[in-house]
Amino acid sequence: MSEQQTDDELRCIGCGAVIQSDDPSRPGYTPQSAVKKGLATNELYCQRCFRLRHYNEIAPVSLADDDFLKLLSQIGQTKALIVYVVDVFDFNGSLIPGLHRFVGKNPILLVGNKEDLLPRSLRRSKLRDWIRQQANMAGLRPVETMLVSAKKNRQIDLLLEKIEKYRQGRDVYVVGVTNVGKSTLINQIIKQRTGVQDLITTSRFPGTTLDKIEIPLTDGHLLIDTPGIIHAHQMAHVLSPQALKLVAPQKEIKPRTYQLNPEQTLFLGGIARFDYLKGQRIGIVAYFDNNLLIHRTKLANADNFYQKHVGELLTPPTKDELTNFPALEQEEFHVHEKSDIVFEGLGWIAVPAGVTVAAWVPKGVGALVRRAMI
Ligand code: GDP
C-alpha cells in the first residue's frame, strides 16, 4: 500500500483504529452504512466505540499474536496489576504462551471465568487449586486465583475487591484470549460502576493501532481492557459460527459416564473421536455440551462408520459444512495417572491410570493430556 493510500485511510475518532467493514472481530470494524452516516455527520466511530459511547457496552475485539505480544511487552514496561482471564471450560485454550515473560515483575491476578459451566458437585476450592497448579506449570505465579461467572454475575464484587487489594495505586490491565468472556466481564464491571460511566474512554497505545478501553478507578488510575488474542488452535477456526454455538456449552455440564471395553470408539458428534485402545474394562467420564451427541461403535468399524455417517448421524458439522471441514487426525496417549484427554475448545474425557487411548481432532485443533480436573 502506498503512503498516499495510508494517509487516506479512515480512522475511528474514538480509538484511532483504521476503519474496516470486513471483519467484526477485528479493530476498527464499522458496518458500511455506519461509515456513510459517520462521514456525513463528521463523527466517525468504529462500532466498538459507538456502542461504548451510546450503550456503555463493549464488544469483543481481537488481535493476531504479533500485535498482541507488542502490547504485552508495553504492559511489561509499565507498573500495573495484570488481571488474566481464562475460561475454566477451555483452560488450555486460554493460555497465552509466554505471558510470564512479558508481564515483567507485575503481579498477576488469575481469574477463571465461566465457573457456572462446571458441575456444582465439584468443590470450588479444589478447582481453584487445580487451576493454580496448571498455571504454575505454564510458568505463572499468580498472586491469587479466583473463580467468577461474568454471565451470571457471580463473584464480581469480590473480584473488584481483590483488584483494589492488589493494584496498590497502579493501573490494571485485563488480558485474555478471545472468547474467554473478557468483554462480558468488563461489561459487568462497567455496570457496577455506573456512577462514572460517562468517563469511560477509548484510546490508543502510542505508536500502534491497538485500541484499549479505560475505566477510571477511584484514585485517577485506570482499569484497561485490551483486545483478546486469537489462538491459532481454537475450534473457532474449523467450525462455522452455527456449529460453534452448538458445541459451546451454555449451561452447567452434566458429566456422562461410559463403561468401555478396549477397542471401542466414541464419536463426539462428527467433530472428534475417542478410541479406547488398550487396558481393562474401565469407566470414563465425558465433559461436553449436554446436547453434543456421543455415539459408541467398535474401533474396527469406526473409520467406515465415520465416512458413512459424518454430516448425517454424526453432526455437527452438517452436510453443507463438510466441504470446509478438515479431516480428523489421531494422537495417541499412554496415561499413567488419572487424566483428562482434552479436545481443545470442545471438552474432555476423564480416564483412569494405566490405559492407552487415542484422540482424533480436526487438523489444526489441539488434543492433549493433562492431570484430571475432577
Ligand atoms: P471475549 O472474546 O473474551 O471478550 O468473550 P465474550 O465476552 O464475547 O464471551 C464469549 C462467549 O462466552 C459468549 O458467548 C458469552 O456469552 C460467553 N460467556 C462469557 N462469560 C461467561 C460466563 O461467565 N459463563 C458462561 N457460561 N458463558 C460466558
mmCIF file of C-alpha atoms in Angstrom, residues 15-337:
data_model
loop_
_atom_site.group_PDB
_atom_site.id
_atom_site.type_symbol
_atom_site.label_atom_id
_atom_site.label_comp_id
_atom_site.label_asym_id
_atom_site.label_seq_id
_atom_site.Cartn_x
_atom_site.Cartn_y
_atom_site.Cartn_z
ATOM 1 C CA CYS A 15 -9.752 4.764 19.338
ATOM 2 C CA GLY A 16 -7.803 5.619 16.197
ATOM 3 C CA ALA A 17 -8.222 2.148 14.668
ATOM 4 C CA VAL A 18 -8.326 2.041 10.859
ATOM 5 C CA ILE A 19 -11.965 1.761 9.814
ATOM 6 C CA GLN A 20 -12.846 -1.507 8.020
ATOM 7 C CA SER A 21 -16.125 -3.227 7.164
ATOM 8 C CA ASP A 22 -14.878 -6.781 6.631
ATOM 9 C CA ASP A 23 -14.283 -8.436 9.979
ATOM 10 C CA PRO A 24 -16.486 -7.663 13.010
ATOM 11 C CA SER A 25 -13.994 -9.256 15.380
ATOM 12 C CA ARG A 26 -11.095 -7.010 14.336
ATOM 13 C CA PRO A 27 -10.320 -3.457 15.494
ATOM 14 C CA GLY A 28 -11.987 -0.656 13.540
ATOM 15 C CA TYR A 29 -14.965 -2.680 12.324
ATOM 16 C CA THR A 30 -17.793 -0.425 11.185
ATOM 17 C CA PRO A 31 -20.734 -1.539 9.025
ATOM 18 C CA GLN A 32 -20.746 0.298 5.691
ATOM 19 C CA SER A 33 -23.998 2.102 6.432
ATOM 20 C CA ALA A 34 -22.471 3.463 9.635
ATOM 21 C CA VAL A 35 -19.355 4.626 7.770
ATOM 22 C CA LYS A 36 -21.558 6.718 5.449
ATOM 23 C CA LYS A 37 -23.500 8.180 8.360
ATOM 24 C CA GLY A 38 -20.316 8.860 10.281
ATOM 25 C CA LEU A 39 -18.740 10.697 7.380
ATOM 26 C CA ALA A 40 -21.894 12.735 6.805
ATOM 27 C CA THR A 41 -22.034 13.881 10.423
ATOM 28 C CA ASN A 42 -18.273 14.148 10.856
ATOM 29 C CA GLU A 43 -18.474 11.713 13.776
ATOM 30 C CA LEU A 44 -16.954 8.502 12.507
ATOM 31 C CA TYR A 45 -16.703 5.986 15.343
ATOM 32 C CA CYS A 46 -15.977 2.292 14.889
ATOM 33 C CA GLN A 47 -18.750 0.003 16.078
ATOM 34 C CA ARG A 48 -16.948 -0.788 19.307
ATOM 35 C CA CYS A 49 -16.526 2.873 20.262
ATOM 36 C CA PHE A 50 -20.048 3.677 19.084
ATOM 37 C CA ARG A 51 -21.523 1.028 21.337
ATOM 38 C CA LEU A 52 -19.405 2.153 24.216
ATOM 39 C CA ARG A 53 -20.479 5.782 23.819
ATOM 40 C CA HIS A 54 -24.162 5.095 23.350
ATOM 41 C CA TYR A 55 -24.866 1.956 25.315
ATOM 42 C CA ASN A 56 -21.922 1.769 27.683
ATOM 43 C CA GLU A 57 -21.248 -1.616 26.322
ATOM 44 C CA ILE A 58 -18.074 -3.006 24.883
ATOM 45 C CA ALA A 59 -17.844 -5.537 22.071
ATOM 46 C CA PRO A 60 -15.046 -8.082 21.847
ATOM 47 C CA VAL A 61 -12.150 -7.230 19.573
ATOM 48 C CA SER A 62 -9.185 -9.401 18.758
ATOM 49 C CA LEU A 63 -5.628 -9.312 17.525
ATOM 50 C CA ALA A 64 -3.224 -11.774 15.984
ATOM 51 C CA ASP A 65 -0.238 -12.933 18.031
ATOM 52 C CA ASP A 66 2.382 -10.422 16.878
ATOM 53 C CA ASP A 67 0.421 -7.317 17.711
ATOM 54 C CA PHE A 68 -0.675 -8.842 20.958
ATOM 55 C CA LEU A 69 2.890 -9.578 22.002
ATOM 56 C CA LYS A 70 3.806 -5.963 21.246
ATOM 57 C CA LEU A 71 1.011 -4.886 23.500
ATOM 58 C CA LEU A 72 2.083 -7.275 26.252
ATOM 59 C CA SER A 73 5.639 -6.047 26.207
ATOM 60 C CA GLN A 74 4.368 -2.494 26.581
ATOM 61 C CA ILE A 75 2.443 -3.608 29.634
ATOM 62 C CA GLY A 76 5.609 -5.264 30.931
ATOM 63 C CA GLN A 77 7.357 -1.915 30.880
ATOM 64 C CA THR A 78 4.736 -0.153 32.992
ATOM 65 C CA LYS A 79 3.829 -0.767 36.638
ATOM 66 C CA ALA A 80 0.449 -2.434 36.664
ATOM 67 C CA LEU A 81 -1.694 -5.228 38.024
ATOM 68 C CA ILE A 82 -2.460 -7.818 35.337
ATOM 69 C CA VAL A 83 -5.894 -9.413 35.530
ATOM 70 C CA TYR A 84 -5.565 -12.538 33.413
ATOM 71 C CA VAL A 85 -8.930 -14.018 32.434
ATOM 72 C CA VAL A 86 -9.160 -17.705 31.473
ATOM 73 C CA ASP A 87 -12.114 -19.913 30.574
ATOM 74 C CA VAL A 88 -12.350 -22.795 33.063
ATOM 75 C CA PHE A 89 -14.086 -24.938 30.461
ATOM 76 C CA ASP A 90 -11.308 -24.341 27.919
ATOM 77 C CA PHE A 91 -8.386 -23.801 30.244
ATOM 78 C CA ASN A 92 -5.658 -24.993 27.891
ATOM 79 C CA GLY A 93 -7.092 -22.967 25.023
ATOM 80 C CA SER A 94 -7.000 -19.909 27.296
ATOM 81 C CA LEU A 95 -3.290 -19.952 27.928
ATOM 82 C CA ILE A 96 -1.284 -17.082 26.448
ATOM 83 C CA PRO A 97 2.107 -18.530 25.539
ATOM 84 C CA GLY A 98 4.966 -16.624 27.126
ATOM 85 C CA LEU A 99 2.728 -14.399 29.230
ATOM 86 C CA HIS A 100 5.008 -14.799 32.243
ATOM 87 C CA ARG A 101 7.959 -13.424 30.265
ATOM 88 C CA PHE A 102 6.048 -10.403 29.059
ATOM 89 C CA VAL A 103 4.407 -9.147 32.206
ATOM 90 C CA GLY A 104 7.766 -8.403 33.814
ATOM 91 C CA LYS A 105 7.602 -8.015 37.581
ATOM 92 C CA ASN A 106 3.936 -7.097 37.527
ATOM 93 C CA PRO A 107 1.627 -9.189 39.730
ATOM 94 C CA ILE A 108 -0.983 -11.382 38.042
ATOM 95 C CA LEU A 109 -4.477 -11.957 39.397
ATOM 96 C CA LEU A 110 -5.714 -15.117 37.681
ATOM 97 C CA VAL A 111 -9.466 -15.154 37.037
ATOM 98 C CA GLY A 112 -11.162 -18.405 35.999
ATOM 99 C CA ASN A 113 -14.356 -17.344 34.247
ATOM 100 C CA LYS A 114 -17.448 -19.433 33.317
ATOM 101 C CA GLU A 115 -17.340 -21.404 36.569
ATOM 102 C CA ASP A 116 -21.116 -21.784 36.110
ATOM 103 C CA LEU A 117 -20.388 -24.392 33.391
ATOM 104 C CA LEU A 118 -18.648 -26.846 35.711
ATOM 105 C CA PRO A 119 -20.641 -29.343 37.759
ATOM 106 C CA ARG A 120 -21.808 -27.880 41.047
ATOM 107 C CA SER A 121 -20.610 -31.027 42.787
ATOM 108 C CA LEU A 122 -17.007 -30.048 42.021
ATOM 109 C CA ARG A 123 -15.655 -28.290 45.098
ATOM 110 C CA ARG A 124 -14.614 -24.775 44.133
ATOM 111 C CA SER A 125 -11.560 -24.809 46.375
ATOM 112 C CA LYS A 126 -10.385 -27.950 44.585
ATOM 113 C CA LEU A 127 -10.985 -26.329 41.207
ATOM 114 C CA ARG A 128 -9.020 -23.243 42.251
ATOM 115 C CA ASP A 129 -6.100 -25.409 43.345
ATOM 116 C CA TRP A 130 -6.171 -27.249 40.057
ATOM 117 C CA ILE A 131 -6.127 -24.001 38.070
ATOM 118 C CA ARG A 132 -3.290 -22.626 40.167
ATOM 119 C CA GLN A 133 -1.279 -25.796 39.646
ATOM 120 C CA GLN A 134 -1.855 -25.731 35.885
ATOM 121 C CA ALA A 135 -0.866 -22.046 35.802
ATOM 122 C CA ASN A 136 2.343 -22.878 37.676
ATOM 123 C CA MET A 137 3.149 -25.489 35.069
ATOM 124 C CA ALA A 138 2.792 -22.763 32.446
ATOM 125 C CA GLY A 139 5.344 -20.671 34.339
ATOM 126 C CA LEU A 140 2.870 -18.325 36.029
ATOM 127 C CA ARG A 141 2.872 -17.451 39.713
ATOM 128 C CA PRO A 142 -0.370 -15.548 40.232
ATOM 129 C CA VAL A 143 -0.768 -13.579 43.477
ATOM 130 C CA GLU A 144 -4.212 -15.111 43.742
ATOM 131 C CA THR A 145 -6.566 -17.335 41.738
ATOM 132 C CA MET A 146 -10.293 -16.617 41.665
ATOM 133 C CA LEU A 147 -13.390 -18.160 40.103
ATOM 134 C CA VAL A 148 -16.133 -15.998 38.651
ATOM 135 C CA SER A 149 -19.074 -16.154 36.297
ATOM 136 C CA ALA A 150 -19.278 -12.962 34.289
ATOM 137 C CA LYS A 151 -22.520 -14.087 32.700
ATOM 138 C CA LYS A 152 -24.235 -14.926 35.979
ATOM 139 C CA ASN A 153 -22.636 -12.003 37.762
ATOM 140 C CA ARG A 154 -21.078 -14.298 40.369
ATOM 141 C CA GLN A 155 -18.133 -13.114 42.478
ATOM 142 C CA ILE A 156 -17.728 -9.880 40.521
ATOM 143 C CA ASP A 157 -17.893 -7.810 43.717
ATOM 144 C CA LEU A 158 -15.181 -9.957 45.203
ATOM 145 C CA LEU A 159 -13.104 -9.569 42.060
ATOM 146 C CA LEU A 160 -13.324 -5.774 42.331
ATOM 147 C CA GLU A 161 -12.241 -6.023 45.970
ATOM 148 C CA LYS A 162 -9.253 -8.179 45.036
ATOM 149 C CA ILE A 163 -8.311 -5.777 42.253
ATOM 150 C CA GLU A 164 -8.273 -2.935 44.778
ATOM 151 C CA LYS A 165 -6.226 -5.047 47.161
ATOM 152 C CA TYR A 166 -3.516 -5.980 44.676
ATOM 153 C CA ARG A 167 -3.237 -2.970 42.440
ATOM 154 C CA GLN A 168 -1.795 -0.745 45.186
ATOM 155 C CA GLY A 169 -2.191 2.516 43.353
ATOM 156 C CA ARG A 170 -1.349 1.119 39.923
ATOM 157 C CA ASP A 171 -3.265 0.808 36.674
ATOM 158 C CA VAL A 172 -4.963 -2.503 35.921
ATOM 159 C CA TYR A 173 -4.717 -4.334 32.589
ATOM 160 C CA VAL A 174 -7.273 -7.015 31.785
ATOM 161 C CA VAL A 175 -5.872 -9.567 29.308
ATOM 162 C CA GLY A 176 -7.165 -12.810 27.802
ATOM 163 C CA VAL A 177 -7.549 -14.958 24.725
ATOM 164 C CA THR A 178 -10.678 -14.322 22.618
ATOM 165 C CA ASN A 179 -13.858 -15.998 23.776
ATOM 166 C CA VAL A 180 -12.910 -16.422 27.437
ATOM 167 C CA GLY A 181 -15.638 -13.899 28.317
ATOM 168 C CA LYS A 182 -13.460 -10.869 28.887
ATOM 169 C CA SER A 183 -15.945 -8.460 27.273
ATOM 170 C CA THR A 184 -18.804 -9.896 29.300
ATOM 171 C CA LEU A 185 -16.717 -9.437 32.425
ATOM 172 C CA ILE A 186 -15.769 -5.846 31.572
ATOM 173 C CA ASN A 187 -19.410 -5.066 30.859
ATOM 174 C CA GLN A 188 -20.339 -6.358 34.317
ATOM 175 C CA ILE A 189 -17.643 -4.189 35.832
ATOM 176 C CA ILE A 190 -18.907 -1.160 33.892
ATOM 177 C CA LYS A 191 -22.428 -1.860 35.158
ATOM 178 C CA GLN A 192 -21.209 -1.955 38.735
ATOM 179 C CA ARG A 193 -19.527 1.388 38.291
ATOM 180 C CA THR A 194 -22.449 3.224 36.727
ATOM 181 C CA GLY A 195 -21.686 6.463 38.548
ATOM 182 C CA VAL A 196 -18.663 7.069 36.374
ATOM 183 C CA GLN A 197 -19.885 5.529 33.159
ATOM 184 C CA ASP A 198 -19.585 8.673 31.081
ATOM 185 C CA LEU A 199 -15.914 8.848 31.965
ATOM 186 C CA ILE A 200 -15.127 5.622 30.143
ATOM 187 C CA THR A 201 -12.919 6.387 27.198
ATOM 188 C CA THR A 202 -11.192 4.578 24.396
ATOM 189 C CA SER A 203 -7.668 5.404 23.478
ATOM 190 C CA ARG A 204 -4.747 4.071 21.559
ATOM 191 C CA PHE A 205 -1.471 2.571 22.656
ATOM 192 C CA PRO A 206 1.119 5.076 21.469
ATOM 193 C CA GLY A 207 2.679 4.088 18.178
ATOM 194 C CA THR A 208 0.197 1.327 17.420
ATOM 195 C CA THR A 209 -3.349 0.958 16.207
ATOM 196 C CA LEU A 210 -4.382 -1.161 19.165
ATOM 197 C CA ASP A 211 -7.359 0.217 20.915
ATOM 198 C CA LYS A 212 -7.954 -0.112 24.614
ATOM 199 C CA ILE A 213 -10.808 0.860 26.852
ATOM 200 C CA GLU A 214 -10.172 2.757 30.036
ATOM 201 C CA ILE A 215 -12.412 2.633 33.065
ATOM 202 C CA PRO A 216 -11.462 5.147 35.753
ATOM 203 C CA LEU A 217 -10.764 3.790 39.233
ATOM 204 C CA THR A 218 -11.157 5.802 42.429
ATOM 205 C CA ASP A 219 -7.685 7.339 42.568
ATOM 206 C CA GLY A 220 -7.267 8.529 38.999
ATOM 207 C CA HIS A 221 -5.791 5.200 37.901
ATOM 208 C CA LEU A 222 -7.387 3.147 35.180
ATOM 209 C CA LEU A 223 -8.731 -0.307 34.528
ATOM 210 C CA ILE A 224 -7.753 -1.012 30.940
ATOM 211 C CA ASP A 225 -9.397 -3.573 28.696
ATOM 212 C CA THR A 226 -7.107 -4.897 25.979
ATOM 213 C CA PRO A 227 -8.045 -6.745 22.772
ATOM 214 C CA GLY A 228 -8.276 -10.541 23.021
ATOM 215 C CA ILE A 229 -5.547 -12.642 21.474
ATOM 216 C CA ILE A 230 -6.622 -15.045 18.752
ATOM 217 C CA HIS A 231 -5.412 -18.560 19.342
ATOM 218 C CA ALA A 232 -4.476 -20.409 16.187
ATOM 219 C CA HIS A 233 -5.721 -23.746 17.545
ATOM 220 C CA GLN A 234 -9.180 -22.639 18.545
ATOM 221 C CA MET A 235 -12.120 -24.705 17.404
ATOM 222 C CA ALA A 236 -13.493 -21.395 16.077
ATOM 223 C CA HIS A 237 -11.187 -21.745 13.079
ATOM 224 C CA VAL A 238 -12.584 -25.028 11.835
ATOM 225 C CA LEU A 239 -16.247 -24.790 12.759
ATOM 226 C CA SER A 240 -18.854 -22.457 11.301
ATOM 227 C CA PRO A 241 -20.301 -19.953 13.795
ATOM 228 C CA GLN A 242 -23.531 -22.009 13.866
ATOM 229 C CA ALA A 243 -21.687 -25.233 14.614
ATOM 230 C CA LEU A 244 -19.592 -23.483 17.224
ATOM 231 C CA LYS A 245 -22.738 -22.369 19.009
ATOM 232 C CA LEU A 246 -23.918 -25.967 19.091
ATOM 233 C CA VAL A 247 -20.814 -27.265 20.826
ATOM 234 C CA ALA A 248 -20.103 -24.350 23.189
ATOM 235 C CA PRO A 249 -21.893 -25.150 26.439
ATOM 236 C CA GLN A 250 -24.341 -22.572 27.774
ATOM 237 C CA LYS A 251 -25.383 -24.438 30.910
ATOM 238 C CA GLU A 252 -23.860 -26.494 33.679
ATOM 239 C CA ILE A 253 -22.226 -29.567 32.150
ATOM 240 C CA LYS A 254 -23.772 -32.881 33.128
ATOM 241 C CA PRO A 255 -20.943 -35.417 33.156
ATOM 242 C CA ARG A 256 -21.724 -38.523 31.101
ATOM 243 C CA THR A 257 -20.253 -41.855 32.223
ATOM 244 C CA TYR A 258 -19.497 -44.814 29.954
ATOM 245 C CA GLN A 259 -18.207 -48.290 30.704
ATOM 246 C CA LEU A 260 -15.795 -49.124 27.900
ATOM 247 C CA ASN A 261 -14.002 -52.234 26.747
ATOM 248 C CA PRO A 262 -10.754 -51.922 24.829
ATOM 249 C CA GLU A 263 -11.234 -51.455 21.080
ATOM 250 C CA GLN A 264 -14.312 -49.311 21.472
ATOM 251 C CA THR A 265 -14.763 -45.844 19.993
ATOM 252 C CA LEU A 266 -16.838 -42.840 20.993
ATOM 253 C CA PHE A 267 -17.724 -40.258 18.352
ATOM 254 C CA LEU A 268 -18.272 -36.720 19.597
ATOM 255 C CA GLY A 269 -20.765 -35.585 17.003
ATOM 256 C CA GLY A 270 -18.742 -35.651 13.790
ATOM 257 C CA ILE A 271 -16.139 -33.284 15.203
ATOM 258 C CA ALA A 272 -13.921 -35.587 17.171
ATOM 259 C CA ARG A 273 -13.405 -39.175 18.184
ATOM 260 C CA PHE A 274 -12.052 -41.083 21.189
ATOM 261 C CA ASP A 275 -10.588 -44.588 20.851
ATOM 262 C CA TYR A 276 -10.038 -46.822 23.835
ATOM 263 C CA LEU A 277 -7.052 -48.861 22.620
ATOM 264 C CA LYS A 278 -5.526 -50.834 25.485
ATOM 265 C CA GLY A 279 -6.367 -51.648 29.125
ATOM 266 C CA GLN A 280 -9.010 -53.274 31.344
ATOM 267 C CA ARG A 281 -12.713 -52.600 31.153
ATOM 268 C CA ILE A 282 -12.950 -49.029 32.505
ATOM 269 C CA GLY A 283 -15.356 -46.243 33.383
ATOM 270 C CA ILE A 284 -14.714 -42.938 31.653
ATOM 271 C CA VAL A 285 -16.472 -39.607 32.181
ATOM 272 C CA ALA A 286 -17.200 -37.245 29.288
ATOM 273 C CA TYR A 287 -17.473 -33.477 29.805
ATOM 274 C CA PHE A 288 -19.031 -31.844 26.757
ATOM 275 C CA ASP A 289 -22.007 -29.680 25.982
ATOM 276 C CA ASN A 290 -25.062 -31.622 27.162
ATOM 277 C CA ASN A 291 -26.505 -31.662 23.641
ATOM 278 C CA LEU A 292 -23.408 -32.962 21.897
ATOM 279 C CA LEU A 293 -24.140 -36.419 20.545
ATOM 280 C CA ILE A 294 -21.850 -39.149 21.876
ATOM 281 C CA HIS A 295 -22.049 -42.286 19.772
ATOM 282 C CA ARG A 296 -20.344 -45.573 20.621
ATOM 283 C CA THR A 297 -19.077 -48.034 17.992
ATOM 284 C CA LYS A 298 -16.488 -50.780 17.610
ATOM 285 C CA LEU A 299 -12.988 -49.494 16.880
ATOM 286 C CA ALA A 300 -12.565 -51.905 13.963
ATOM 287 C CA ASN A 301 -15.568 -50.384 12.226
ATOM 288 C CA ALA A 302 -15.018 -46.762 13.243
ATOM 289 C CA ASP A 303 -13.344 -45.420 10.075
ATOM 290 C CA ASN A 304 -16.085 -46.802 7.842
ATOM 291 C CA PHE A 305 -18.767 -45.653 10.214
ATOM 292 C CA TYR A 306 -17.400 -42.107 10.161
ATOM 293 C CA GLN A 307 -17.143 -41.974 6.361
ATOM 294 C CA LYS A 308 -20.693 -43.163 6.081
ATOM 295 C CA HIS A 309 -22.385 -41.059 8.739
ATOM 296 C CA VAL A 310 -20.475 -37.794 9.192
ATOM 297 C CA GLY A 311 -22.765 -34.853 8.429
ATOM 298 C CA GLU A 312 -25.857 -37.004 8.993
ATOM 299 C CA LEU A 313 -25.978 -39.136 12.125
ATOM 300 C CA LEU A 314 -22.708 -37.593 13.295
ATOM 301 C CA THR A 315 -23.243 -33.804 13.446
ATOM 302 C CA PRO A 316 -22.030 -31.112 13.698
ATOM 303 C CA PRO A 317 -20.636 -30.487 11.097
ATOM 304 C CA THR A 318 -23.723 -30.585 8.890
ATOM 305 C CA LYS A 319 -23.586 -31.985 5.381
ATOM 306 C CA ASP A 320 -23.220 -28.469 3.937
ATOM 307 C CA GLU A 321 -20.287 -27.706 6.217
ATOM 308 C CA LEU A 322 -18.370 -30.862 5.273
ATOM 309 C CA THR A 323 -16.537 -29.380 2.291
ATOM 310 C CA ASN A 324 -14.606 -26.999 4.547
ATOM 311 C CA PHE A 325 -14.250 -29.387 7.463
ATOM 312 C CA PRO A 326 -10.699 -30.734 7.957
ATOM 313 C CA ALA A 327 -10.007 -34.458 8.210
ATOM 314 C CA LEU A 328 -9.623 -35.870 11.735
ATOM 315 C CA GLU A 329 -6.076 -36.569 12.882
ATOM 316 C CA GLN A 330 -5.144 -39.077 15.542
ATOM 317 C CA GLU A 331 -2.951 -38.609 18.567
ATOM 318 C CA GLU A 332 -2.179 -41.459 20.963
ATOM 319 C CA PHE A 333 -1.762 -41.117 24.740
ATOM 320 C CA HIS A 334 -0.407 -43.544 27.356
ATOM 321 C CA VAL A 335 -1.856 -42.459 30.645
ATOM 322 C CA HIS A 336 -0.044 -43.147 33.922
ATOM 323 C CA GLU A 337 -2.287 -41.267 36.356
#
